[in-house]
């Protein structure tokens, strides 16, 4: 995608000043239904096209957000949901049926694995094989005759490893399998998997796209119009997972500053990562933007930028890492990320041994940092003090 086009779509796609008294901000359509001049028009309405019937099916504010997100991710249609998980589970339930099989990366967002283990396998007889994702032979070997879907996330959480999206898309295509990626980390500004042959892109809107920690939402984007129509017509309409118009409007508002915010998150994160990498109490910094990232060559072929998220392996036991997190003043102790605020957490503090072995980590004290917008020097001061006193 061309950044110039993306920025125009973010700022002005869908502007209809003449319709709304010249208001620069489009209104929120806080309505549950739409009426028609005649009964015939109502009977012939196409809610997946230009017509609106009922708010659980579609809404003009939601549609504006869908059009913008689809344009900046290089898709042709998008479906927006009330959360990232609603989008993710709808993709799985639209593509797969009972008896199918899914190949899934082991370090995808954890609730996806819970959905598979608690719902897909026991209630729908959908088989799952977990793979690392980096070893393409392992991935090919996991494919079965009934494999319908490959689930990816790149960069993936904890140590921010990446997988070769073009190569995996080619393997999937050869085998007639649909590919899905959680692209939340990169946002549409830094990575566009549809251009690399991936079929479905998911973003949670609750992170950088919303960007202000005030809204939950999710989206599926594809170049396959029929697939997104099926998502809207079946899973979204029947399960009722569409986003509310007010939330959609908030996401449109957040989206307008995505580029400006990401640039600042990236600039601060680079300085934080370089500072920490050089610190004697730090063993390793996992950040996609560092030259020391073991996959920096592959990263350069897939990603155009890096966000504010990284993890730090401190040269100390987990209890000390926890004390370090507690000593930070500007980094809130909490999950999520992508808002204006800095966050710190030891996400593997209670991780199972097999998860630690898969990630190649010995200490459970891995610290995940989200570098927010409080000012780089303030954040560096905070980190320096905490590292000095522990
Ligand atoms: C937060 C998150 C999700 C889930 O999004 P919700 O909007 O909370 O449902 C999915 N994937 C990633 C990578 C996330 O960080």
mmCIF file of C-alpha atoms and ligand atoms in Angstrom:
data_model
loop_
_atom_site.group_PDB
_atom_site.id
_atom_site.type_symbol
_atom_site.label_atom_id
_atom_site.label_comp_id
_atom_site.label_asym_id
_atom_site.label_seq_id
_atom_site.Cartn_x
_atom_site.Cartn_y
_atom_site.Cartn_z
ATOM 1 C CA UNK A 1 0.000 0.000 0.000
ATOM 2 C CA UNK A 2 1.060 3.541 -0.737
ATOM 3 C CA UNK A 3 1.212 5.685 2.424
ATOM 4 C CA UNK A 4 -0.025 8.731 0.507
ATOM 5 C CA UNK A 5 -3.206 6.880 -0.476
ATOM 6 C CA UNK A 6 -3.607 5.426 3.007
ATOM 7 C CA UNK A 7 -3.436 8.883 4.588
ATOM 8 C CA UNK A 8 -6.041 10.279 2.189
ATOM 9 C CA UNK A 9 -8.358 7.354 2.951
ATOM 10 C CA UNK A 10 -7.863 7.809 6.698
ATOM 11 C CA UNK A 11 -8.595 11.527 6.573
ATOM 12 C CA UNK A 12 -11.095 12.053 3.770
ATOM 13 C CA UNK A 13 -12.512 8.823 2.321
ATOM 14 C CA UNK A 14 -16.293 8.941 2.646
ATOM 15 C CA UNK A 15 -16.532 12.698 3.298
ATOM 16 C CA UNK A 16 -19.995 13.910 2.294
ATOM 17 C CA UNK A 17 -19.932 17.509 3.477
ATOM 18 C CA UNK A 18 -22.847 18.498 1.251
ATOM 19 C CA UNK A 19 -25.108 15.985 2.976
ATOM 20 C CA UNK A 20 -24.346 17.150 6.509
ATOM 21 C CA UNK A 21 -24.358 20.970 6.436
ATOM 22 C CA UNK A 22 -20.594 21.109 5.789
ATOM 23 C CA UNK A 23 -19.781 19.429 9.103
ATOM 24 C CA UNK A 24 -16.159 18.196 8.911
ATOM 25 C CA UNK A 25 -16.940 15.345 11.301
ATOM 26 C CA UNK A 26 -19.523 12.871 9.990
ATOM 27 C CA UNK A 27 -22.501 12.289 12.297
ATOM 28 C CA UNK A 28 -23.023 9.196 14.426
ATOM 29 C CA UNK A 29 -25.998 7.224 13.148
ATOM 30 C CA UNK A 30 -27.368 6.234 16.542
ATOM 31 C CA UNK A 31 -30.396 4.511 15.117
ATOM 32 C CA UNK A 32 -31.563 0.913 15.190
ATOM 33 C CA UNK A 33 -33.646 0.929 12.012
ATOM 34 C CA UNK A 34 -34.195 2.669 8.705
ATOM 35 C CA UNK A 35 -37.539 3.276 7.002
ATOM 36 C CA UNK A 36 -38.350 3.224 3.302
ATOM 37 C CA UNK A 37 -40.651 5.367 1.117
ATOM 38 C CA UNK A 38 -42.572 2.294 -0.032
ATOM 39 C CA UNK A 39 -43.057 -1.285 1.047
ATOM 40 C CA UNK A 40 -41.666 -2.486 -2.289
ATOM 41 C CA UNK A 41 -38.411 -0.653 -1.626
ATOM 42 C CA UNK A 42 -38.208 -2.202 1.819
ATOM 43 C CA UNK A 43 -38.800 -5.688 0.402
ATOM 44 C CA UNK A 44 -36.095 -5.217 -2.262
ATOM 45 C CA UNK A 45 -33.484 -3.574 -0.032
ATOM 46 C CA UNK A 46 -29.917 -4.978 -0.070
ATOM 47 C CA UNK A 47 -28.423 -4.400 3.392
ATOM 48 C CA UNK A 48 -24.995 -5.650 2.277
ATOM 49 C CA UNK A 49 -25.014 -3.082 -0.540
ATOM 50 C CA UNK A 50 -26.078 0.550 -0.304
ATOM 51 C CA UNK A 51 -29.267 0.018 1.718
ATOM 52 C CA UNK A 52 -29.691 -0.012 5.481
ATOM 53 C CA UNK A 53 -32.493 -1.934 7.183
ATOM 54 C CA UNK A 54 -31.586 -2.774 10.761
ATOM 55 C CA UNK A 55 -28.641 -1.996 13.016
ATOM 56 C CA UNK A 56 -27.614 -5.557 13.717
ATOM 57 C CA UNK A 57 -26.975 -6.020 9.991
ATOM 58 C CA UNK A 58 -25.319 -2.743 9.008
ATOM 59 C CA UNK A 59 -25.132 0.943 9.925
ATOM 60 C CA UNK A 60 -23.852 4.007 7.995
ATOM 61 C CA UNK A 61 -21.264 4.957 10.650
ATOM 62 C CA UNK A 62 -20.012 1.375 10.821
ATOM 63 C CA UNK A 63 -19.913 1.269 7.006
ATOM 64 C CA UNK A 64 -17.778 4.411 6.859
ATOM 65 C CA UNK A 65 -15.273 2.788 9.223
ATOM 66 C CA UNK A 66 -15.340 -0.433 7.170
ATOM 67 C CA UNK A 67 -14.659 1.465 3.959
ATOM 68 C CA UNK A 68 -11.706 3.290 5.488
ATOM 69 C CA UNK A 69 -10.163 0.157 7.034
ATOM 70 C CA UNK A 70 -10.615 -1.867 3.870
ATOM 71 C CA UNK A 71 -8.973 0.888 1.787
ATOM 72 C CA UNK A 72 -5.899 1.221 4.020
ATOM 73 C CA UNK A 73 -5.353 -2.554 4.309
ATOM 74 C CA UNK A 74 -5.689 -3.113 0.555
ATOM 75 C CA UNK A 75 -8.869 -5.170 0.796
ATOM 76 C CA UNK A 76 -12.106 -4.837 -1.109
ATOM 77 C CA UNK A 77 -14.554 -5.341 1.784
ATOM 78 C CA UNK A 78 -14.378 -5.242 5.578
ATOM 79 C CA UNK A 79 -16.656 -6.282 8.434
ATOM 80 C CA UNK A 80 -16.358 -4.483 11.765
ATOM 81 C CA UNK A 81 -17.230 -6.231 15.037
ATOM 82 C CA UNK A 82 -17.750 -5.389 18.698
ATOM 83 C CA UNK A 83 -14.304 -6.806 19.576
ATOM 84 C CA UNK A 84 -11.230 -8.384 18.078
ATOM 85 C CA UNK A 85 -12.326 -11.743 19.459
ATOM 86 C CA UNK A 86 -15.771 -11.394 17.819
ATOM 87 C CA UNK A 87 -13.987 -10.807 14.499
ATOM 88 C CA UNK A 88 -11.530 -13.672 14.996
ATOM 89 C CA UNK A 89 -14.116 -16.253 16.061
ATOM 90 C CA UNK A 90 -16.429 -15.173 13.218
ATOM 91 C CA UNK A 91 -13.651 -15.759 10.692
ATOM 92 C CA UNK A 92 -13.062 -19.252 12.048
ATOM 93 C CA UNK A 93 -16.776 -20.115 12.124
ATOM 94 C CA UNK A 94 -17.341 -18.757 8.605
ATOM 95 C CA UNK A 95 -14.450 -20.655 7.025
ATOM 96 C CA UNK A 96 -14.652 -23.944 8.976
ATOM 97 C CA UNK A 97 -17.372 -26.517 9.456
ATOM 98 C CA UNK A 98 -17.613 -29.608 11.668
ATOM 99 C CA UNK A 99 -14.943 -32.165 10.804
ATOM 100 C CA UNK A 100 -12.506 -29.618 9.341
ATOM 101 C CA UNK A 101 -8.951 -29.111 10.534
ATOM 102 C CA UNK A 102 -7.003 -25.944 11.385
ATOM 103 C CA UNK A 103 -3.251 -25.377 11.444
ATOM 104 C CA UNK A 104 -2.511 -22.669 14.002
ATOM 105 C CA UNK A 105 0.672 -20.957 15.154
ATOM 106 C CA UNK A 106 1.513 -21.834 18.734
ATOM 107 C CA UNK A 107 2.097 -18.265 19.896
ATOM 108 C CA UNK A 108 -1.106 -16.672 18.633
ATOM 109 C CA UNK A 109 -3.197 -14.543 20.999
ATOM 110 C CA UNK A 110 -4.092 -16.895 23.866
ATOM 111 C CA UNK A 111 -7.921 -16.533 23.865
ATOM 112 C CA UNK A 112 -7.927 -17.930 20.304
ATOM 113 C CA UNK A 113 -6.401 -21.128 21.651
ATOM 114 C CA UNK A 114 -8.984 -21.179 24.444
ATOM 115 C CA UNK A 115 -11.764 -20.824 21.834
ATOM 116 C CA UNK A 116 -10.338 -23.799 19.914
ATOM 117 C CA UNK A 117 -9.913 -25.975 22.988
ATOM 118 C CA UNK A 118 -13.199 -25.012 24.666
ATOM 119 C CA UNK A 119 -15.490 -24.690 21.645
ATOM 120 C CA UNK A 120 -14.163 -25.722 18.233
ATOM 121 C CA UNK A 121 -12.766 -29.127 19.117
ATOM 122 C CA UNK A 122 -15.198 -30.437 21.767
ATOM 123 C CA UNK A 123 -18.413 -28.973 20.311
ATOM 124 C CA UNK A 124 -17.725 -28.883 16.577
ATOM 125 C CA UNK A 125 -15.204 -31.637 16.062
ATOM 126 C CA UNK A 126 -12.752 -29.233 14.431
ATOM 127 C CA UNK A 127 -9.206 -30.591 14.688
ATOM 128 C CA UNK A 128 -6.256 -28.315 15.519
ATOM 129 C CA UNK A 129 -2.542 -28.781 14.931
ATOM 130 C CA UNK A 130 -0.179 -26.243 16.490
ATOM 131 C CA UNK A 131 3.071 -25.357 14.730
ATOM 132 C CA UNK A 132 5.877 -22.902 15.394
ATOM 133 C CA UNK A 133 5.346 -21.117 12.096
ATOM 134 C CA UNK A 134 8.981 -20.452 11.239
ATOM 135 C CA UNK A 135 9.790 -23.998 10.093
ATOM 136 C CA UNK A 136 7.909 -24.307 6.780
ATOM 137 C CA UNK A 137 8.497 -28.082 6.594
ATOM 138 C CA UNK A 138 6.836 -28.538 9.981
ATOM 139 C CA UNK A 139 3.930 -26.428 8.740
ATOM 140 C CA UNK A 140 3.520 -28.452 5.530
ATOM 141 C CA UNK A 141 3.670 -31.703 7.474
ATOM 142 C CA UNK A 142 0.823 -30.488 9.710
ATOM 143 C CA UNK A 143 -1.513 -30.063 6.712
ATOM 144 C CA UNK A 144 -4.165 -32.772 6.433
ATOM 145 C CA UNK A 145 -6.657 -33.492 3.623
ATOM 146 C CA UNK A 146 -9.375 -31.718 5.663
ATOM 147 C CA UNK A 147 -7.273 -28.647 6.608
ATOM 148 C CA UNK A 148 -9.365 -25.560 5.829
ATOM 149 C CA UNK A 149 -7.605 -22.727 7.597
ATOM 150 C CA UNK A 150 -4.123 -21.580 8.637
ATOM 151 C CA UNK A 151 -4.070 -19.094 11.541
ATOM 152 C CA UNK A 152 -1.082 -16.753 11.809
ATOM 153 C CA UNK A 153 0.120 -13.841 13.893
ATOM 154 C CA UNK A 154 3.261 -11.934 12.913
ATOM 155 C CA UNK A 155 4.962 -10.401 14.782
ATOM 156 C CA UNK A 156 3.655 -12.616 17.561
ATOM 157 C CA UNK A 157 3.411 -11.739 21.203
ATOM 158 C CA UNK A 158 6.149 -12.216 23.905
ATOM 159 C CA UNK A 159 9.330 -12.308 21.826
ATOM 160 C CA UNK A 160 8.037 -10.702 18.622
ATOM 161 C CA UNK A 161 9.200 -13.365 16.219
ATOM 162 C CA UNK A 162 7.864 -13.181 12.661
ATOM 163 C CA UNK A 163 6.886 -15.777 10.038
ATOM 164 C CA UNK A 164 7.403 -15.687 6.266
ATOM 165 C CA UNK A 165 3.967 -14.541 5.092
ATOM 166 C CA UNK A 166 4.601 -14.885 1.338
ATOM 167 C CA UNK A 167 5.966 -18.424 1.708
ATOM 168 C CA UNK A 168 3.098 -19.568 3.942
ATOM 169 C CA UNK A 169 0.500 -17.995 1.629
ATOM 170 C CA UNK A 170 2.038 -19.923 -1.299
ATOM 171 C CA UNK A 171 1.938 -23.229 0.616
ATOM 172 C CA UNK A 172 -1.692 -22.600 1.572
ATOM 173 C CA UNK A 173 -2.677 -21.719 -1.995
ATOM 174 C CA UNK A 174 -1.090 -24.912 -3.343
ATOM 175 C CA UNK A 175 -3.184 -26.881 -0.847
ATOM 176 C CA UNK A 176 -6.444 -24.938 -1.283
ATOM 177 C CA UNK A 177 -6.337 -23.616 2.306
ATOM 178 C CA UNK A 178 -7.561 -20.212 3.518
ATOM 179 C CA UNK A 179 -4.977 -18.090 5.382
ATOM 180 C CA UNK A 180 -5.825 -15.746 8.260
ATOM 181 C CA UNK A 181 -3.530 -13.356 10.109
ATOM 182 C CA UNK A 182 -3.884 -11.236 13.228
ATOM 183 C CA UNK A 183 -2.171 -8.049 11.966
ATOM 184 C CA UNK A 184 -2.886 -5.992 15.086
ATOM 185 C CA UNK A 185 0.757 -5.415 16.018
ATOM 186 C CA UNK A 186 1.681 -3.725 12.728
ATOM 187 C CA UNK A 187 -1.561 -1.910 11.908
ATOM 188 C CA UNK A 188 -2.342 -1.379 8.179
ATOM 189 C CA UNK A 189 0.314 1.337 8.048
ATOM 190 C CA UNK A 190 3.256 -0.989 8.746
ATOM 191 C CA UNK A 191 2.307 -4.333 7.154
ATOM 192 C CA UNK A 192 -0.227 -5.359 4.492
ATOM 193 C CA UNK A 193 -0.570 -9.164 4.413
ATOM 194 C CA UNK A 194 -3.282 -9.190 1.693
ATOM 195 C CA UNK A 195 -0.594 -7.943 -0.713
ATOM 196 C CA UNK A 196 1.553 -10.941 0.239
ATOM 197 C CA UNK A 197 -1.194 -13.430 -0.596
ATOM 198 C CA UNK A 198 -2.870 -13.835 2.808
ATOM 199 C CA UNK A 199 -6.681 -14.181 2.477
ATOM 200 C CA UNK A 200 -8.089 -12.629 5.667
ATOM 201 C CA UNK A 201 -6.615 -9.886 7.848
ATOM 202 C CA UNK A 202 -7.919 -9.308 11.377
ATOM 203 C CA UNK A 203 -7.217 -6.294 13.548
ATOM 204 C CA UNK A 204 -8.473 -5.554 16.979
ATOM 205 C CA UNK A 205 -9.461 -1.889 16.928
ATOM 206 C CA UNK A 206 -8.944 -1.787 20.698
ATOM 207 C CA UNK A 207 -5.166 -1.252 20.327
ATOM 208 C CA UNK A 208 -3.399 1.293 18.049
ATOM 209 C CA UNK A 209 -6.259 1.855 15.611
ATOM 210 C CA UNK A 210 -8.617 3.125 18.327
ATOM 211 C CA UNK A 211 -5.485 4.346 20.050
ATOM 212 C CA UNK A 212 -6.921 6.015 23.161
ATOM 213 C CA UNK A 213 -7.824 3.049 25.377
ATOM 214 C CA UNK A 214 -11.479 4.047 25.242
ATOM 215 C CA UNK A 215 -13.043 1.557 22.835
ATOM 216 C CA UNK A 216 -13.226 -2.180 22.040
ATOM 217 C CA UNK A 217 -13.701 -3.356 18.444
ATOM 218 C CA UNK A 218 -12.410 -5.654 15.718
ATOM 219 C CA UNK A 219 -12.362 -6.006 11.936
ATOM 220 C CA UNK A 220 -11.975 -8.630 9.217
ATOM 221 C CA UNK A 221 -10.692 -7.452 5.832
ATOM 222 C CA UNK A 222 -10.309 -9.437 2.607
ATOM 223 C CA UNK A 223 -10.080 -9.140 -1.164
ATOM 224 C CA UNK A 224 -12.612 -11.993 -1.334
ATOM 225 C CA UNK A 225 -15.956 -10.149 -1.354
ATOM 226 C CA UNK A 226 -17.977 -13.331 -1.057
ATOM 227 C CA UNK A 227 -16.123 -14.330 2.092
ATOM 228 C CA UNK A 228 -16.817 -10.992 3.814
ATOM 229 C CA UNK A 229 -20.463 -11.097 2.643
ATOM 230 C CA UNK A 230 -20.762 -14.547 4.225
ATOM 231 C CA UNK A 231 -19.197 -13.201 7.421
ATOM 232 C CA UNK A 232 -21.755 -10.349 7.512
ATOM 233 C CA UNK A 233 -24.745 -12.351 6.386
ATOM 234 C CA UNK A 234 -24.194 -15.370 8.605
ATOM 235 C CA UNK A 235 -21.860 -15.136 11.563
ATOM 236 C CA UNK A 236 -22.114 -11.401 12.275
ATOM 237 C CA UNK A 237 -25.848 -11.054 11.721
ATOM 238 C CA UNK A 238 -26.757 -14.271 13.526
ATOM 239 C CA UNK A 239 -24.427 -13.946 16.502
ATOM 240 C CA UNK A 240 -25.132 -10.220 16.670
ATOM 241 C CA UNK A 241 -21.503 -9.146 16.978
ATOM 242 C CA UNK A 242 -21.607 -5.850 15.047
ATOM 243 C CA UNK A 243 -19.935 -2.862 16.722
ATOM 244 C CA UNK A 244 -22.173 -0.088 18.089
ATOM 245 C CA UNK A 245 -22.346 3.158 16.049
ATOM 246 C CA UNK A 246 -20.860 5.265 18.848
ATOM 247 C CA UNK A 247 -17.890 2.901 19.157
ATOM 248 C CA UNK A 248 -17.436 2.916 15.380
ATOM 249 C CA UNK A 249 -17.407 6.716 15.459
ATOM 250 C CA UNK A 250 -14.762 6.670 18.226
ATOM 251 C CA UNK A 251 -12.596 4.355 16.136
ATOM 252 C CA UNK A 252 -12.930 6.708 13.142
ATOM 253 C CA UNK A 253 -11.773 9.506 15.418
ATOM 254 C CA UNK A 254 -8.787 7.508 16.658
ATOM 255 C CA UNK A 255 -7.889 6.386 13.147
ATOM 256 C CA UNK A 256 -7.401 9.998 11.987
ATOM 257 C CA UNK A 257 -4.224 10.320 14.085
ATOM 258 C CA UNK A 258 -2.936 6.746 13.645
ATOM 259 C CA UNK A 259 0.008 7.792 11.475
ATOM 260 C CA UNK A 260 1.095 10.646 13.762
ATOM 261 C CA UNK A 261 0.762 8.510 16.896
ATOM 262 C CA UNK A 262 2.591 5.509 15.452
ATOM 263 C CA UNK A 263 5.526 7.636 14.347
ATOM 264 C CA UNK A 264 5.931 8.900 17.907
ATOM 265 C CA UNK A 265 5.485 5.442 19.488
ATOM 266 C CA UNK A 266 8.112 4.151 17.060
ATOM 267 C CA UNK A 267 10.595 6.968 17.665
ATOM 268 C CA UNK A 268 10.339 6.614 21.457
ATOM 269 C CA UNK A 269 10.458 2.815 21.304
ATOM 270 C CA UNK A 270 13.666 2.903 19.245
ATOM 271 C CA UNK A 271 15.365 5.033 21.882
ATOM 272 C CA UNK A 272 14.037 2.901 24.735
ATOM 273 C CA UNK A 273 15.110 -0.325 22.976
ATOM 274 C CA UNK A 274 18.611 1.006 22.265
ATOM 275 C CA UNK A 275 18.978 2.294 25.822
ATOM 276 C CA UNK A 276 17.882 -1.022 27.340
ATOM 277 C CA UNK A 277 19.977 -3.113 24.932
ATOM 278 C CA UNK A 278 23.113 -1.291 26.127
ATOM 279 C CA UNK A 279 22.234 -1.571 29.835
ATOM 280 C CA UNK A 280 24.366 -4.026 31.905
ATOM 281 C CA UNK A 281 21.319 -5.377 33.790
ATOM 282 C CA UNK A 282 19.557 -6.304 30.521
ATOM 283 C CA UNK A 283 20.240 -9.617 28.801
ATOM 284 C CA UNK A 284 18.179 -9.105 25.661
ATOM 285 C CA UNK A 285 15.639 -6.772 24.084
ATOM 286 C CA UNK A 286 13.081 -8.265 21.704
ATOM 287 C CA UNK A 287 11.977 -5.499 19.336
ATOM 288 C CA UNK A 288 11.291 -5.833 15.623
ATOM 289 C CA UNK A 289 13.046 -2.532 14.938
ATOM 290 C CA UNK A 290 16.453 -3.552 16.327
ATOM 291 C CA UNK A 291 19.254 -4.674 14.009
ATOM 292 C CA UNK A 292 19.929 -7.414 16.585
ATOM 293 C CA UNK A 293 16.525 -9.064 15.926
ATOM 294 C CA UNK A 294 17.424 -12.555 14.626
ATOM 295 C CA UNK A 295 14.964 -12.182 11.717
ATOM 296 C CA UNK A 296 15.752 -8.594 10.752
ATOM 297 C CA UNK A 297 16.198 -9.521 7.058
ATOM 298 C CA UNK A 298 12.764 -11.121 6.786
ATOM 299 C CA UNK A 299 11.278 -8.243 8.786
ATOM 300 C CA UNK A 300 12.631 -5.764 6.239
ATOM 301 C CA UNK A 301 10.811 -7.588 3.413
ATOM 302 C CA UNK A 302 7.417 -7.570 5.180
ATOM 303 C CA UNK A 303 7.200 -4.629 7.546
ATOM 304 C CA UNK A 304 7.566 -0.898 6.964
ATOM 305 C CA UNK A 305 7.692 0.179 10.572
ATOM 306 C CA UNK A 306 7.681 -0.832 14.227
ATOM 307 C CA UNK A 307 5.405 0.161 17.044
ATOM 308 C CA UNK A 308 5.819 0.837 20.746
ATOM 309 C CA UNK A 309 5.708 -2.787 21.871
ATOM 310 C CA UNK A 310 8.756 -4.790 22.955
ATOM 311 C CA UNK A 311 9.897 -7.238 25.591
ATOM 312 C CA UNK A 312 12.969 -7.188 27.786
ATOM 313 C CA UNK A 313 14.853 -10.117 29.295
ATOM 314 C CA UNK A 314 16.484 -8.819 32.457
ATOM 315 C CA UNK A 315 19.620 -10.450 33.831
ATOM 316 C CA UNK A 316 17.858 -11.427 37.063
ATOM 317 C CA UNK A 317 15.275 -13.847 38.449
ATOM 318 C CA UNK A 318 11.533 -13.346 37.868
ATOM 319 C CA UNK A 319 10.890 -11.905 41.356
ATOM 320 C CA UNK A 320 13.415 -9.152 40.658
ATOM 321 C CA UNK A 321 11.845 -8.463 37.280
ATOM 322 C CA UNK A 322 8.522 -8.060 39.067
ATOM 323 C CA UNK A 323 10.163 -5.616 41.496
ATOM 324 C CA UNK A 324 11.489 -3.665 38.496
ATOM 325 C CA UNK A 325 7.962 -3.428 37.033
ATOM 326 C CA UNK A 326 6.618 -2.298 40.405
ATOM 327 C CA UNK A 327 9.299 0.395 40.647
ATOM 328 C CA UNK A 328 8.250 1.996 37.326
ATOM 329 C CA UNK A 329 6.133 5.110 37.896
ATOM 330 C CA UNK A 330 5.005 6.006 34.359
ATOM 331 C CA UNK A 331 4.324 2.460 33.159
ATOM 332 C CA UNK A 332 0.925 1.180 34.304
ATOM 333 C CA UNK A 333 0.713 -2.453 35.370
ATOM 334 C CA UNK A 334 -1.894 -3.833 33.052
ATOM 335 C CA UNK A 335 -2.639 -5.828 29.923
ATOM 336 C CA UNK A 336 -3.493 -4.544 26.451
ATOM 337 C CA UNK A 337 -1.417 -1.853 24.665
ATOM 338 C CA UNK A 338 -1.728 0.562 21.742
ATOM 339 C CA UNK A 339 -3.148 3.486 23.690
ATOM 340 C CA UNK A 340 -1.400 6.718 24.635
ATOM 341 C CA UNK A 341 -0.206 5.285 27.947
ATOM 342 C CA UNK A 342 2.896 3.265 28.763
ATOM 343 C CA UNK A 343 2.447 -0.193 30.275
ATOM 344 C CA UNK A 344 4.654 -2.857 31.825
ATOM 345 C CA UNK A 345 3.845 -6.463 32.671
ATOM 346 C CA UNK A 346 5.511 -9.855 33.152
ATOM 347 C CA UNK A 347 3.078 -11.789 30.904
ATOM 348 C CA UNK A 348 4.837 -15.148 31.435
ATOM 349 C CA UNK A 349 5.007 -14.924 35.225
ATOM 350 C CA UNK A 350 2.749 -17.988 35.561
ATOM 351 C CA UNK A 351 3.501 -19.600 32.178
ATOM 352 C CA UNK A 352 3.638 -23.393 31.839
ATOM 353 C CA UNK A 353 7.062 -25.009 31.353
ATOM 354 C CA UNK A 354 6.212 -26.125 27.799
ATOM 355 C CA UNK A 355 5.368 -22.554 26.787
ATOM 356 C CA UNK A 356 8.704 -21.375 28.210
ATOM 357 C CA UNK A 357 10.512 -24.150 26.338
ATOM 358 C CA UNK A 358 8.769 -23.246 23.072
ATOM 359 C CA UNK A 359 9.746 -19.605 23.453
ATOM 360 C CA UNK A 360 13.309 -20.606 24.353
ATOM 361 C CA UNK A 361 13.178 -18.618 27.592
ATOM 362 C CA UNK A 362 14.541 -19.673 30.973
ATOM 363 C CA UNK A 363 13.258 -16.868 33.211
ATOM 364 C CA UNK A 364 9.571 -16.128 33.692
ATOM 365 C CA UNK A 365 10.478 -12.505 34.355
ATOM 366 C CA UNK A 366 10.263 -11.412 30.703
ATOM 367 C CA UNK A 367 8.988 -7.802 30.853
ATOM 368 C CA UNK A 368 6.654 -6.586 28.127
ATOM 369 C CA UNK A 369 6.805 -2.836 27.673
ATOM 370 C CA UNK A 370 4.390 -0.657 25.781
ATOM 371 C CA UNK A 371 6.120 2.642 25.069
ATOM 372 C CA UNK A 372 3.442 5.331 25.206
ATOM 373 C CA UNK A 373 3.249 9.030 24.511
ATOM 374 C CA UNK A 374 4.379 10.465 27.864
ATOM 375 C CA UNK A 375 7.589 11.791 26.291
ATOM 376 C CA UNK A 376 10.711 9.774 25.532
ATOM 377 C CA UNK A 377 12.915 11.494 28.123
ATOM 378 C CA UNK A 378 10.361 10.999 30.879
ATOM 379 C CA UNK A 379 10.144 7.293 30.043
ATOM 380 C CA UNK A 380 13.941 6.897 29.891
ATOM 381 C CA UNK A 381 14.270 8.610 33.302
ATOM 382 C CA UNK A 382 11.678 6.242 34.762
ATOM 383 C CA UNK A 383 13.409 3.137 33.344
ATOM 384 C CA UNK A 384 16.823 4.340 34.509
ATOM 385 C CA UNK A 385 15.649 4.926 38.067
ATOM 386 C CA UNK A 386 13.935 1.542 38.270
ATOM 387 C CA UNK A 387 16.971 -0.294 36.890
ATOM 388 C CA UNK A 388 19.288 1.542 39.280
ATOM 389 C CA UNK A 389 17.344 0.761 42.444
ATOM 390 C CA UNK A 390 16.625 -2.950 41.856
HETATM 391 C C1 LIG B 1 -6.101 -7.469 22.257
HETATM 392 C C2 LIG B 1 -5.794 -8.400 21.164
HETATM 393 C C3 LIG B 1 -6.794 -9.191 20.574
HETATM 394 C C4 LIG B 1 -8.220 -9.198 21.061
HETATM 395 O O1 LIG B 1 -8.884 -8.020 20.791
HETATM 396 P P1 LIG B 1 -10.219 -7.603 21.622
HETATM 397 O O2 LIG B 1 -10.673 -6.377 20.938
HETATM 398 O O3 LIG B 1 -9.783 -7.395 23.037
HETATM 399 O O4 LIG B 1 -11.166 -8.741 21.506
HETATM 400 C C5 LIG B 1 -6.435 -10.000 19.527
HETATM 401 N N1 LIG B 1 -5.168 -10.047 19.067
HETATM 402 C C6 LIG B 1 -4.186 -9.315 19.603
HETATM 403 C C7 LIG B 1 -2.810 -9.423 19.056
HETATM 404 C C8 LIG B 1 -4.461 -8.474 20.669
HETATM 405 O O5 LIG B 1 -3.475 -7.781 21.220
#
